[in-house]
mmCIF file of C-alpha atoms in Angstrom:
data_model
loop_
_atom_site.group_PDB
_atom_site.id
_atom_site.type_symbol
_atom_site.label_atom_id
_atom_site.label_comp_id
_atom_site.label_asym_id
_atom_site.label_seq_id
_atom_site.Cartn_x
_atom_site.Cartn_y
_atom_site.Cartn_z
ATOM 1 C CA MET A 705 -23.846 -42.033 14.834
ATOM 2 C CA GLY A 706 -21.770 -44.284 17.838
ATOM 3 C CA TRP A 707 -18.080 -43.919 17.793
ATOM 4 C CA GLY A 708 -17.982 -47.556 16.659
ATOM 5 C CA MET A 709 -19.133 -46.805 13.398
ATOM 6 C CA LEU A 710 -16.292 -43.925 13.016
ATOM 7 C CA ALA A 711 -13.851 -46.097 14.137
ATOM 8 C CA THR A 712 -15.142 -48.597 11.345
ATOM 9 C CA VAL A 713 -14.768 -45.612 8.651
ATOM 10 C CA ALA A 714 -11.195 -44.833 9.788
ATOM 11 C CA VAL A 715 -9.977 -48.557 9.610
ATOM 12 C CA VAL A 716 -11.622 -49.399 6.363
ATOM 13 C CA ALA A 717 -9.966 -45.726 4.782
ATOM 14 C CA VAL A 718 -6.544 -46.738 6.230
ATOM 15 C CA LEU A 719 -6.953 -50.031 4.529
ATOM 16 C CA ALA A 720 -7.894 -48.476 1.214
ATOM 17 C CA LEU A 721 -4.897 -45.886 1.027
ATOM 18 C CA ALA A 722 -2.503 -48.917 2.064
ATOM 19 C CA LEU A 723 -4.062 -50.607 -1.229
ATOM 20 C CA LEU A 724 -3.689 -47.795 -2.824
ATOM 21 C CA ARG A 725 -0.237 -46.687 -1.827
ATOM 22 C CA TYR A 726 -1.258 -43.384 -1.373
ATOM 23 C CA PRO A 727 2.077 -41.331 0.240
ATOM 24 C CA ARG A 728 1.712 -41.408 3.691
ATOM 25 C CA ARG A 729 3.247 -37.870 3.898
ATOM 26 C CA LEU A 730 -0.557 -36.861 2.256
ATOM 27 C CA TRP A 731 -2.587 -39.060 4.735
ATOM 28 C CA THR A 732 -3.594 -35.576 6.303
ATOM 29 C CA VAL A 733 -5.707 -35.097 3.268
ATOM 30 C CA PRO A 734 -8.265 -38.002 3.862
ATOM 31 C CA ALA A 735 -7.730 -37.321 7.591
ATOM 32 C CA THR A 736 -9.404 -33.762 6.901
ATOM 33 C CA ALA A 737 -12.023 -35.781 4.981
ATOM 34 C CA ILE A 738 -12.759 -37.960 7.917
ATOM 35 C CA MET A 739 -12.750 -35.254 10.193
ATOM 36 C CA LEU A 740 -15.487 -33.622 8.068
ATOM 37 C CA GLY A 741 -17.570 -37.025 8.168
ATOM 38 C CA ALA A 742 -17.465 -36.854 11.660
ATOM 39 C CA ALA A 743 -18.801 -33.536 11.937
ATOM 40 C CA GLY A 744 -21.412 -34.037 9.610
ATOM 41 C CA TYR A 745 -22.823 -37.217 11.658
ATOM 42 C CA ALA A 746 -22.634 -35.048 14.536
ATOM 43 C CA TRP A 747 -24.683 -32.236 13.058
ATOM 44 C CA GLN A 748 -27.462 -34.735 11.917
ATOM 45 C CA GLY A 749 -28.321 -35.189 15.516
ATOM 46 C CA SER A 750 -29.639 -31.386 15.489
ATOM 47 C CA PRO A 751 -30.916 -30.514 12.107
ATOM 48 C CA GLY A 752 -32.985 -27.720 12.543
ATOM 49 C CA LEU A 753 -30.396 -25.496 14.098
ATOM 50 C CA PRO A 754 -29.462 -22.661 12.427
ATOM 51 C CA GLY A 755 -26.099 -21.314 11.030
ATOM 52 C CA HIS A 756 -24.370 -18.727 13.013
ATOM 53 C CA PRO A 757 -21.541 -16.999 11.193
ATOM 54 C CA VAL A 758 -18.920 -15.548 13.580
ATOM 55 C CA ALA A 759 -18.883 -11.941 13.878
ATOM 56 C CA PRO A 760 -15.995 -9.848 13.388
ATOM 57 C CA GLY A 761 -13.228 -9.706 16.248
ATOM 58 C CA GLY A 762 -14.668 -13.441 17.292
ATOM 59 C CA GLN A 763 -13.018 -16.456 17.553
ATOM 60 C CA ARG A 764 -9.877 -17.143 15.254
ATOM 61 C CA VAL A 765 -10.532 -19.707 12.576
ATOM 62 C CA GLU A 766 -8.077 -22.506 11.903
ATOM 63 C CA VAL A 767 -7.529 -22.175 8.101
ATOM 64 C CA ASP A 768 -6.856 -25.757 6.769
ATOM 65 C CA GLN A 769 -3.446 -25.397 4.987
ATOM 66 C CA GLY A 770 -4.236 -28.689 2.605
ATOM 67 C CA LEU A 771 -7.179 -26.723 1.198
ATOM 68 C CA ILE A 772 -4.894 -23.810 0.589
ATOM 69 C CA ASP A 773 -2.526 -25.797 -1.209
ATOM 70 C CA LEU A 774 -5.411 -27.649 -3.411
ATOM 71 C CA ARG A 775 -6.845 -24.758 -4.195
ATOM 72 C CA ASP A 776 -2.892 -22.938 -5.216
ATOM 73 C CA ALA A 777 -2.453 -25.976 -7.298
ATOM 74 C CA MET A 778 -5.723 -26.034 -8.995
ATOM 75 C CA PHE A 779 -6.138 -22.283 -9.704
ATOM 76 C CA GLY A 780 -2.378 -21.026 -9.706
ATOM 77 C CA LYS A 781 -0.368 -19.630 -7.147
ATOM 78 C CA TYR A 782 2.657 -16.488 -7.465
ATOM 79 C CA GLY A 783 1.172 -13.973 -9.515
ATOM 80 C CA THR A 784 -2.607 -14.814 -9.728
ATOM 81 C CA TYR A 785 -5.061 -12.908 -8.563
ATOM 82 C CA ALA A 786 -6.422 -16.257 -6.552
ATOM 83 C CA TRP A 787 -3.525 -16.477 -5.003
ATOM 84 C CA SER A 788 -3.387 -12.858 -3.914
ATOM 85 C CA TYR A 789 -6.730 -12.367 -3.111
ATOM 86 C CA GLY A 790 -6.869 -15.875 -1.040
ATOM 87 C CA ASN A 791 -4.176 -14.813 1.105
ATOM 88 C CA LEU A 792 -5.596 -11.874 1.911
ATOM 89 C CA ALA A 793 -8.951 -13.775 2.597
ATOM 90 C CA ASP A 794 -6.998 -16.201 4.797
ATOM 91 C CA ALA A 795 -5.621 -13.921 6.740
ATOM 92 C CA MET A 796 -8.896 -12.324 7.497
ATOM 93 C CA LEU A 797 -10.450 -15.589 8.577
ATOM 94 C CA ARG A 798 -7.519 -16.345 10.810
ATOM 95 C CA GLN A 799 -8.404 -13.280 12.748
ATOM 96 C CA GLY A 800 -11.903 -14.654 12.952
ATOM 97 C CA ASP A 801 -13.238 -11.907 10.849
ATOM 98 C CA ARG A 802 -15.562 -14.128 8.251
ATOM 99 C CA GLU A 803 -17.400 -10.994 6.984
ATOM 100 C CA ARG A 804 -14.092 -9.242 5.898
ATOM 101 C CA ALA A 805 -13.044 -12.377 4.159
ATOM 102 C CA VAL A 806 -16.070 -12.421 1.983
ATOM 103 C CA LYS A 807 -15.962 -8.744 1.373
ATOM 104 C CA VAL A 808 -12.462 -9.656 -0.110
ATOM 105 C CA TRP A 809 -13.540 -12.068 -2.256
ATOM 106 C CA GLN A 810 -16.246 -9.661 -3.199
ATOM 107 C CA GLY A 811 -13.979 -7.302 -4.013
ATOM 108 C CA ALA A 812 -11.993 -9.562 -6.210
ATOM 109 C CA VAL A 813 -14.938 -10.523 -8.049
ATOM 110 C CA ARG A 814 -15.763 -7.011 -9.144
ATOM 111 C CA GLN A 815 -12.306 -6.302 -10.123
ATOM 112 C CA VAL A 816 -11.807 -9.268 -12.127
ATOM 113 C CA PRO A 817 -15.381 -10.778 -12.866
ATOM 114 C CA GLU A 818 -14.118 -13.449 -15.390
ATOM 115 C CA ASP A 819 -12.028 -15.117 -13.013
ATOM 116 C CA VAL A 820 -13.221 -18.680 -12.337
ATOM 117 C CA ALA A 821 -10.864 -18.828 -9.521
ATOM 118 C CA LEU A 822 -12.159 -15.865 -7.903
ATOM 119 C CA TRP A 823 -15.896 -16.736 -8.351
ATOM 120 C CA THR A 824 -15.144 -20.217 -6.676
ATOM 121 C CA GLY A 825 -13.251 -18.680 -3.943
ATOM 122 C CA PHE A 826 -16.344 -16.478 -3.271
ATOM 123 C CA GLY A 827 -18.807 -19.159 -3.488
ATOM 124 C CA SER A 828 -16.568 -21.197 -0.801
ATOM 125 C CA ALA A 829 -16.725 -18.015 1.431
ATOM 126 C CA LEU A 830 -20.388 -16.922 1.427
ATOM 127 C CA ALA A 831 -21.505 -20.713 2.312
ATOM 128 C CA GLU A 832 -19.020 -20.630 5.184
ATOM 129 C CA TYR A 833 -20.158 -17.104 6.519
ATOM 130 C CA ASP A 834 -23.678 -18.381 6.182
ATOM 131 C CA GLY A 835 -23.324 -21.071 8.777
ATOM 132 C CA ASN A 836 -21.903 -23.905 6.301
ATOM 133 C CA GLN A 837 -24.920 -23.439 3.845
ATOM 134 C CA ILE A 838 -25.417 -22.751 0.433
ATOM 135 C CA SER A 839 -27.473 -19.870 0.252
ATOM 136 C CA PRO A 840 -28.670 -18.361 -2.844
ATOM 137 C CA ALA A 841 -25.796 -16.003 -3.065
ATOM 138 C CA ALA A 842 -23.259 -18.564 -2.480
ATOM 139 C CA GLN A 843 -24.893 -20.775 -5.179
ATOM 140 C CA PHE A 844 -25.133 -17.686 -7.672
ATOM 141 C CA ALA A 845 -21.448 -17.672 -7.032
ATOM 142 C CA PHE A 846 -20.899 -21.265 -7.918
ATOM 143 C CA ASP A 847 -22.693 -21.083 -11.023
ATOM 144 C CA LYS A 848 -21.080 -18.425 -12.442
ATOM 145 C CA ALA A 849 -17.568 -20.349 -11.823
ATOM 146 C CA PHE A 850 -19.492 -23.122 -13.558
ATOM 147 C CA ALA A 851 -20.248 -20.883 -16.643
ATOM 148 C CA LEU A 852 -17.192 -19.413 -16.629
ATOM 149 C CA ALA A 853 -14.858 -22.695 -17.208
ATOM 150 C CA PRO A 854 -17.306 -25.427 -17.171
ATOM 151 C CA GLU A 855 -14.039 -28.161 -17.920
ATOM 152 C CA HIS A 856 -11.924 -26.972 -14.814
ATOM 153 C CA PRO A 857 -11.821 -29.314 -11.741
ATOM 154 C CA GLY A 858 -11.645 -26.559 -9.242
ATOM 155 C CA PRO A 859 -15.516 -25.692 -8.970
ATOM 156 C CA PRO A 860 -16.950 -28.639 -9.054
ATOM 157 C CA PHE A 861 -14.399 -29.843 -5.977
ATOM 158 C CA PHE A 862 -14.802 -26.891 -4.074
ATOM 159 C CA TYR A 863 -18.881 -26.678 -4.601
ATOM 160 C CA GLY A 864 -18.335 -30.393 -3.192
ATOM 161 C CA LEU A 865 -16.558 -29.371 -0.184
ATOM 162 C CA ALA A 866 -19.382 -26.841 0.644
ATOM 163 C CA LEU A 867 -22.322 -29.470 0.286
ATOM 164 C CA VAL A 868 -19.947 -31.907 2.479
ATOM 165 C CA ARG A 869 -19.881 -28.823 4.747
ATOM 166 C CA ALA A 870 -23.563 -28.469 4.779
ATOM 167 C CA ASN A 871 -24.142 -32.395 5.697
ATOM 168 C CA ARG A 872 -25.049 -33.038 2.022
ATOM 169 C CA PHE A 873 -22.854 -35.691 1.693
ATOM 170 C CA ALA A 874 -24.838 -37.880 -1.037
ATOM 171 C CA GLU A 875 -25.177 -34.800 -3.203
ATOM 172 C CA ALA A 876 -21.455 -33.921 -2.828
ATOM 173 C CA GLU A 877 -20.469 -37.217 -4.502
ATOM 174 C CA PRO A 878 -20.903 -36.653 -8.041
ATOM 175 C CA TRP A 879 -19.073 -33.271 -7.738
ATOM 176 C CA TRP A 880 -16.198 -34.847 -6.509
ATOM 177 C CA GLU A 881 -16.592 -37.514 -9.075
ATOM 178 C CA LYS A 882 -16.657 -34.546 -11.667
ATOM 179 C CA ALA A 883 -13.658 -33.046 -10.386
ATOM 180 C CA VAL A 884 -11.844 -36.175 -10.581
ATOM 181 C CA ALA A 885 -12.977 -36.536 -14.006
ATOM 182 C CA LEU A 886 -12.103 -33.097 -15.200
ATOM 183 C CA THR A 887 -8.274 -33.512 -13.634
ATOM 184 C CA PRO A 888 -5.495 -34.759 -16.064
ATOM 185 C CA GLU A 889 -4.097 -38.075 -15.280
ATOM 186 C CA LYS A 890 -0.722 -35.972 -14.335
ATOM 187 C CA ALA A 891 -2.054 -33.235 -12.371
ATOM 188 C CA SER A 892 -0.121 -32.788 -8.786
ATOM 189 C CA TYR A 893 -3.420 -32.489 -6.843
ATOM 190 C CA ARG A 894 -5.054 -35.566 -8.717
ATOM 191 C CA GLN A 895 -4.074 -38.133 -5.951
ATOM 192 C CA ALA A 896 -5.457 -35.681 -3.166
ATOM 193 C CA LEU A 897 -8.801 -35.501 -4.947
ATOM 194 C CA MET A 898 -9.050 -38.971 -5.379
ATOM 195 C CA ALA A 899 -8.550 -39.754 -1.484
ATOM 196 C CA ARG A 900 -11.031 -37.327 -0.841
ATOM 197 C CA LEU A 901 -13.638 -39.022 -3.046
ATOM 198 C CA LEU A 902 -12.448 -42.391 -1.674
ATOM 199 C CA MET A 903 -13.047 -41.285 2.003
ATOM 200 C CA LEU A 904 -16.481 -39.734 0.923
ATOM 201 C CA GLU A 905 -17.652 -43.155 -0.883
ATOM 202 C CA VAL A 906 -16.495 -45.156 2.071
ATOM 203 C CA PHE A 907 -18.494 -42.906 4.338
ATOM 204 C CA LEU A 908 -21.816 -43.152 2.476
ATOM 205 C CA GLN A 909 -21.235 -47.204 2.149
ATOM 206 C CA GLU A 910 -21.278 -47.199 5.915
ATOM 207 C CA GLN A 911 -24.043 -45.033 6.126
ATOM 208 C CA ALA A 912 -26.139 -46.892 3.998
ATOM 209 C CA ARG A 913 -25.137 -50.348 5.604
ATOM 210 C CA ARG A 914 -26.179 -48.811 9.116
ATOM 211 C CA GLU A 915 -29.453 -47.657 7.346
ATOM 212 C CA GLY A 916 -30.076 -51.049 6.060
ATOM 213 C CA ARG A 917 -30.170 -49.287 2.576
ATOM 214 C CA PRO A 918 -28.404 -51.021 -0.357
ATOM 215 C CA MET A 919 -24.856 -49.872 -0.387
ATOM 216 C CA PRO A 920 -23.774 -47.620 -3.577
ATOM 217 C CA GLY A 921 -20.673 -48.830 -5.177
ATOM 218 C CA PRO A 922 -17.957 -46.433 -6.882
ATOM 219 C CA ALA A 923 -19.061 -45.094 -10.083
ATOM 220 C CA ARG A 924 -15.715 -44.813 -11.344
#
């Protein structure tokens, strides 16, 4: 993908956000989605490269505060297992210790095996640790989350995010659509989910146009 295509996607995204009257203070959320898309295109140039998790003591990881806020909004904040274990795992990531972050989530699901938020976090951490690929272990964790709370929007959203990070954009779209469909109309995080889904749809449509394929339309 050339820089021209990325610029086109960004312009279309801004116009869409303006038409939707999306709050400007929350524009960092769709901006993150665009960045993920750009990264995905960059990865397409070398699809055979293996993942390489960061070893303990490696480079510090920039933790996305927007995703932390979404996790807190979806699964609860103060006093919840997700908030307590999530903060600890995030601290490990900021130190560049992905392995210990995974172990935090692993310990969490052992302590509270029926908590959907913990299995979702464990799946996300495993996928990130495995070079942003959904390994069998990560898939198992996400499947456990789906089984525990099939009507909760959190697991499909974060599974879709793992697919986006794995450069599997088309596969991610129905999961994000499902997450939006499961989200109550008045939920504080609904607009954030819709914005990410919109960016993904724009990205896929532009990708289809560049490849000369029929452009998919929004399923909603």
